Every structure is written in C-alpha cells, then in structure tokens.
PDB file of C-alpha atoms in Angstrom:
ATOM      1  CA  MET A 103      -0.298   0.253  -0.012  1.00 42.00           C
ATOM      2  CA  THR A 104       2.861   2.363   0.987  1.00 46.00           C
ATOM      3  CA  GLU A 105       4.397   1.532  -2.563  1.00 47.00           C
ATOM      4  CA  THR A 106       1.078   2.682  -4.553  1.00 50.00           C
ATOM      5  CA  HIS A 107       0.267   5.821  -2.140  1.00 55.00           C
ATOM      6  CA  GLN A 108       4.576   6.730  -2.972  1.00 58.00           C
ATOM      7  CA  HIS A 109       3.770   6.023  -7.076  1.00 59.00           C
ATOM      8  CA  GLN A 110       0.979   8.243  -7.143  1.00 69.00           C
ATOM      9  CA  GLN A 111       2.895  11.160  -5.477  1.00 83.00           C
ATOM     10  CA  PRO A 112       4.287  12.887  -8.193  1.00 85.00           C
ATOM     11  CA  LEU A 113       0.990  13.196 -10.066  1.00 85.00           C
ATOM     12  CA  GLN A 114      -0.654  14.513  -6.995  1.00 88.00           C
ATOM     13  CA  HIS A 115       2.860  16.954  -7.201  1.00 90.00           C
ATOM     14  CA  ALA A 116       1.372  17.733 -11.164  1.00 89.00           C
ATOM     15  CA  ILE A 117      -2.054  18.015 -10.122  1.00 89.00           C
ATOM     16  CA  ASP A 118      -1.165  20.378  -7.227  1.00 92.00           C
ATOM     17  CA  ALA A 119       0.555  22.465  -9.775  1.00 92.00           C
ATOM     18  CA  ALA A 120      -1.813  23.058 -12.144  1.00 92.00           C
ATOM     19  CA  ASP A 121      -4.330  23.703  -9.408  1.00 92.00           C
ATOM     20  CA  HIS A 122      -2.251  26.545  -8.599  1.00 94.00           C
ATOM     21  CA  ALA A 123      -1.730  27.656 -12.288  1.00 94.00           C
ATOM     22  CA  ILE A 124      -5.125  27.623 -12.408  1.00 92.00           C
ATOM     23  CA  LEU A 125      -6.009  29.982  -9.881  1.00 94.00           C
ATOM     24  CA  GLN A 126      -2.983  32.100 -10.230  1.00 94.00           C
ATOM     25  CA  ALA A 127      -4.574  32.615 -14.053  1.00 93.00           C
ATOM     26  CA  GLN A 128      -7.942  33.240 -12.286  1.00 94.00           C
ATOM     27  CA  ASP A 129      -6.582  35.891 -10.116  1.00 94.00           C
ATOM     28  CA  ALA A 130      -4.279  37.621 -12.940  1.00 92.00           C
ATOM     29  CA  GLU A 131      -7.240  38.168 -15.239  1.00 92.00           C
ATOM     30  CA  HIS A 132      -9.524  39.062 -11.549  1.00 93.00           C
ATOM     31  CA  GLN A 133      -6.478  41.472 -11.568  1.00 93.00           C
ATOM     32  CA  LEU A 134      -6.841  42.836 -15.292  1.00 90.00           C
ATOM     33  CA  GLN A 135     -10.550  43.530 -14.824  1.00 90.00           C
ATOM     34  CA  VAL A 136     -10.114  45.408 -11.785  1.00 92.00           C
ATOM     35  CA  ALA A 137      -7.363  47.773 -13.519  1.00 90.00           C
ATOM     36  CA  ILE A 138      -9.449  47.875 -16.534  1.00 86.00           C
ATOM     37  CA  THR A 139     -12.040  49.349 -14.471  1.00 89.00           C
ATOM     38  CA  GLN A 140     -10.194  52.036 -12.618  1.00 90.00           C
ATOM     39  CA  ALA A 141      -8.632  52.813 -15.958  1.00 88.00           C
ATOM     40  CA  ASN A 142      -5.197  52.331 -14.621  1.00 88.00           C
ATOM     41  CA  PRO A 143      -2.251  52.055 -17.211  1.00 88.00           C
ATOM     42  CA  ARG A 144      -0.136  50.655 -14.594  1.00 92.00           C
ATOM     43  CA  SER A 145      -1.909  48.167 -13.200  1.00 90.00           C
ATOM     44  CA  ILE A 146      -3.252  47.210 -16.740  1.00 88.00           C
ATOM     45  CA  GLN A 147       0.186  47.097 -17.175  1.00 90.00           C
ATOM     46  CA  SER A 148       0.960  44.958 -14.110  1.00 93.00           C
ATOM     47  CA  ALA A 149      -2.123  42.698 -14.223  1.00 91.00           C
ATOM     48  CA  GLN A 150      -1.237  42.057 -18.305  1.00 90.00           C
ATOM     49  CA  ALA A 151       2.402  40.778 -16.611  1.00 92.00           C
ATOM     50  CA  ALA A 152       0.512  38.455 -14.291  1.00 93.00           C
ATOM     51  CA  LEU A 153      -1.578  36.897 -17.228  1.00 92.00           C
ATOM     52  CA  THR A 154       2.053  36.359 -18.721  1.00 92.00           C
ATOM     53  CA  GLU A 155       3.349  34.935 -16.155  1.00 94.00           C
ATOM     54  CA  ALA A 156      -0.209  32.564 -15.605  1.00 94.00           C
ATOM     55  CA  LYS A 157      -0.109  31.579 -18.859  1.00 91.00           C
ATOM     56  CA  GLN A 158       3.983  30.223 -18.456  1.00 94.00           C
ATOM     57  CA  GLN A 159       2.473  28.523 -15.238  1.00 94.00           C
ATOM     58  CA  VAL A 160      -0.262  26.572 -16.627  1.00 92.00           C
ATOM     59  CA  HIS A 161       1.493  25.552 -19.799  1.00 92.00           C
ATOM     60  CA  GLU A 162       3.964  24.196 -17.717  1.00 92.00           C
ATOM     61  CA  ALA A 163       1.566  22.456 -15.566  1.00 92.00           C
ATOM     62  CA  HIS A 164       0.036  20.893 -18.528  1.00 90.00           C
ATOM     63  CA  GLU A 165       3.478  19.511 -19.561  1.00 90.00           C
ATOM     64  CA  GLN A 166       3.717  18.164 -16.844  1.00 89.00           C
ATOM     65  CA  LEU A 167       0.310  16.384 -16.522  1.00 87.00           C
ATOM     66  CA  GLN A 168       0.723  15.140 -19.817  1.00 85.00           C
ATOM     67  CA  ALA A 169       3.621  12.820 -18.815  1.00 83.00           C
ATOM     68  CA  PHE A 170       0.714  11.204 -16.489  1.00 79.00           C
ATOM     69  CA  ASN A 171      -1.673  11.429 -19.502  1.00 68.00           C
ATOM     70  CA  ASN A 172      -1.455   7.332 -20.047  1.00 74.00           C
ATOM     71  CA  ASP A 173      -4.090   4.233 -19.772  1.00 72.00           C
ATOM     72  CA  GLU A 174      -3.018   4.201 -15.806  1.00 75.00           C
ATOM     73  CA  TYR A 175      -3.733   8.031 -14.736  1.00 72.00           C
ATOM     74  CA  GLY A 176      -5.649   9.132 -17.885  1.00 74.00           C
ATOM     75  CA  GLN A 177      -9.186   9.750 -16.201  1.00 73.00           C
ATOM     76  CA  GLN A 178      -8.118  11.029 -12.850  1.00 72.00           C
ATOM     77  CA  ILE A 179      -6.410  13.827 -14.970  1.00 82.00           C
ATOM     78  CA  GLN A 180      -8.861  14.497 -17.396  1.00 83.00           C
ATOM     79  CA  GLN A 181     -10.788  17.099 -15.495  1.00 84.00           C
ATOM     80  CA  THR A 182      -7.502  18.983 -14.256  1.00 87.00           C
ATOM     81  CA  MET A 183      -6.237  18.726 -18.185  1.00 87.00           C
ATOM     82  CA  GLU A 184      -9.616  20.597 -19.326  1.00 88.00           C
ATOM     83  CA  GLN A 185      -9.309  23.218 -16.512  1.00 90.00           C
ATOM     84  CA  LEU A 186      -5.889  23.794 -17.684  1.00 90.00           C
ATOM     85  CA  THR A 187      -7.066  24.089 -21.453  1.00 89.00           C
ATOM     86  CA  GLN A 188      -9.379  26.629 -20.335  1.00 91.00           C
ATOM     87  CA  ALA A 189      -7.925  28.498 -17.840  1.00 91.00           C
ATOM     88  CA  SER A 190      -5.266  28.906 -21.111  1.00 89.00           C
ATOM     89  CA  GLN A 191      -7.674  30.410 -23.437  1.00 89.00           C
ATOM     90  CA  ASP A 192      -9.068  32.657 -20.676  1.00 88.00           C
ATOM     91  CA  ILE A 193      -5.843  34.082 -20.922  1.00 87.00           C
ATOM     92  CA  GLU A 194      -5.704  34.194 -23.847  1.00 86.00           C
ATOM     93  CA  ALA A 195      -8.587  36.229 -24.545  1.00 86.00           C
ATOM     94  CA  ASN A 196      -7.594  38.311 -21.951  1.00 84.00           C
ATOM     95  CA  GLN A 197      -4.464  39.408 -23.749  1.00 79.00           C
ATOM     96  CA  GLU A 198      -6.079  40.028 -26.983  1.00 79.00           C
ATOM     97  CA  LYS A 199      -8.706  42.056 -25.019  1.00 72.00           C
ATOM     98  CA  PHE A 200      -6.749  44.784 -23.867  1.00 67.00           C
ATOM     99  CA  HIS A 201      -3.040  45.855 -25.278  1.00 62.00           C
ATOM    100  CA  THR A 202      -1.577  48.783 -23.424  1.00 52.00           C
ATOM    101  CA  PRO A 203       0.576  50.653 -26.007  1.00 54.00           C
ATOM    102  CA  LYS A 204       4.042  50.119 -25.769  1.00 54.00           C
ATOM    103  CA  GLN A 205       5.264  53.265 -24.242  1.00 53.00           C
ATOM    104  CA  ILE A 206       2.812  55.545 -21.362  1.00 51.00           C
ATOM    105  CA  ARG A 207       3.206  58.376 -20.967  1.00 46.00           C
TER     106      ARG A 207
END
C-alpha cells in the first residue's frame, strides 16, 4: 500500500501545480478586470505581466500532467487537463481584449 501511495506522489504534485496555475490565471484575469475598470495604465501593465506569468505556469502544469496522461492515470487527470485548457483560453482572450501602448506617458 505504501508503494502505491509513493507511486502516485509525483502525480499529486503535478495536479497540485495545475490547480495552483489555474488559480493564478483566475487571479491575474481578475486583476486585469479591476485595472481596466479603474483605467489605471500601471495596474493594467502589471495585470498583463501577471497574465503572462500565469500563462507560463499553465503551460508548464499542462506539460507536467501530459507525462501522466496514459491508461493508468488518464481519467484521473482528464478534468484537470480540461481546466488547464480553459484557463489557457481565458488568458488568451484577456490578453487579446486589452493591449497597452508600448510607451505609457
């Protein structure tokens, strides 16, 4: 029983990383919405940087989970993979929605 638990530990770490990346993406999206509402260029720029970072985290978590996407674990991680895909799409949509000029004066 201990061997089975230890065998699943890397999978659990990958799922935890994915959950964290999803939350980070949601937080960055919220940060951007607030910044746009406030029309604060610096906050918008900061939120866009957070989105870029979240996008990287989502991508890395997706790659990490891909290593476990096989017959043994496939169903167990399917929902998390779908959430990562949705988070990635949401980030893309938010990044496309609002661009700041290269120079803010």
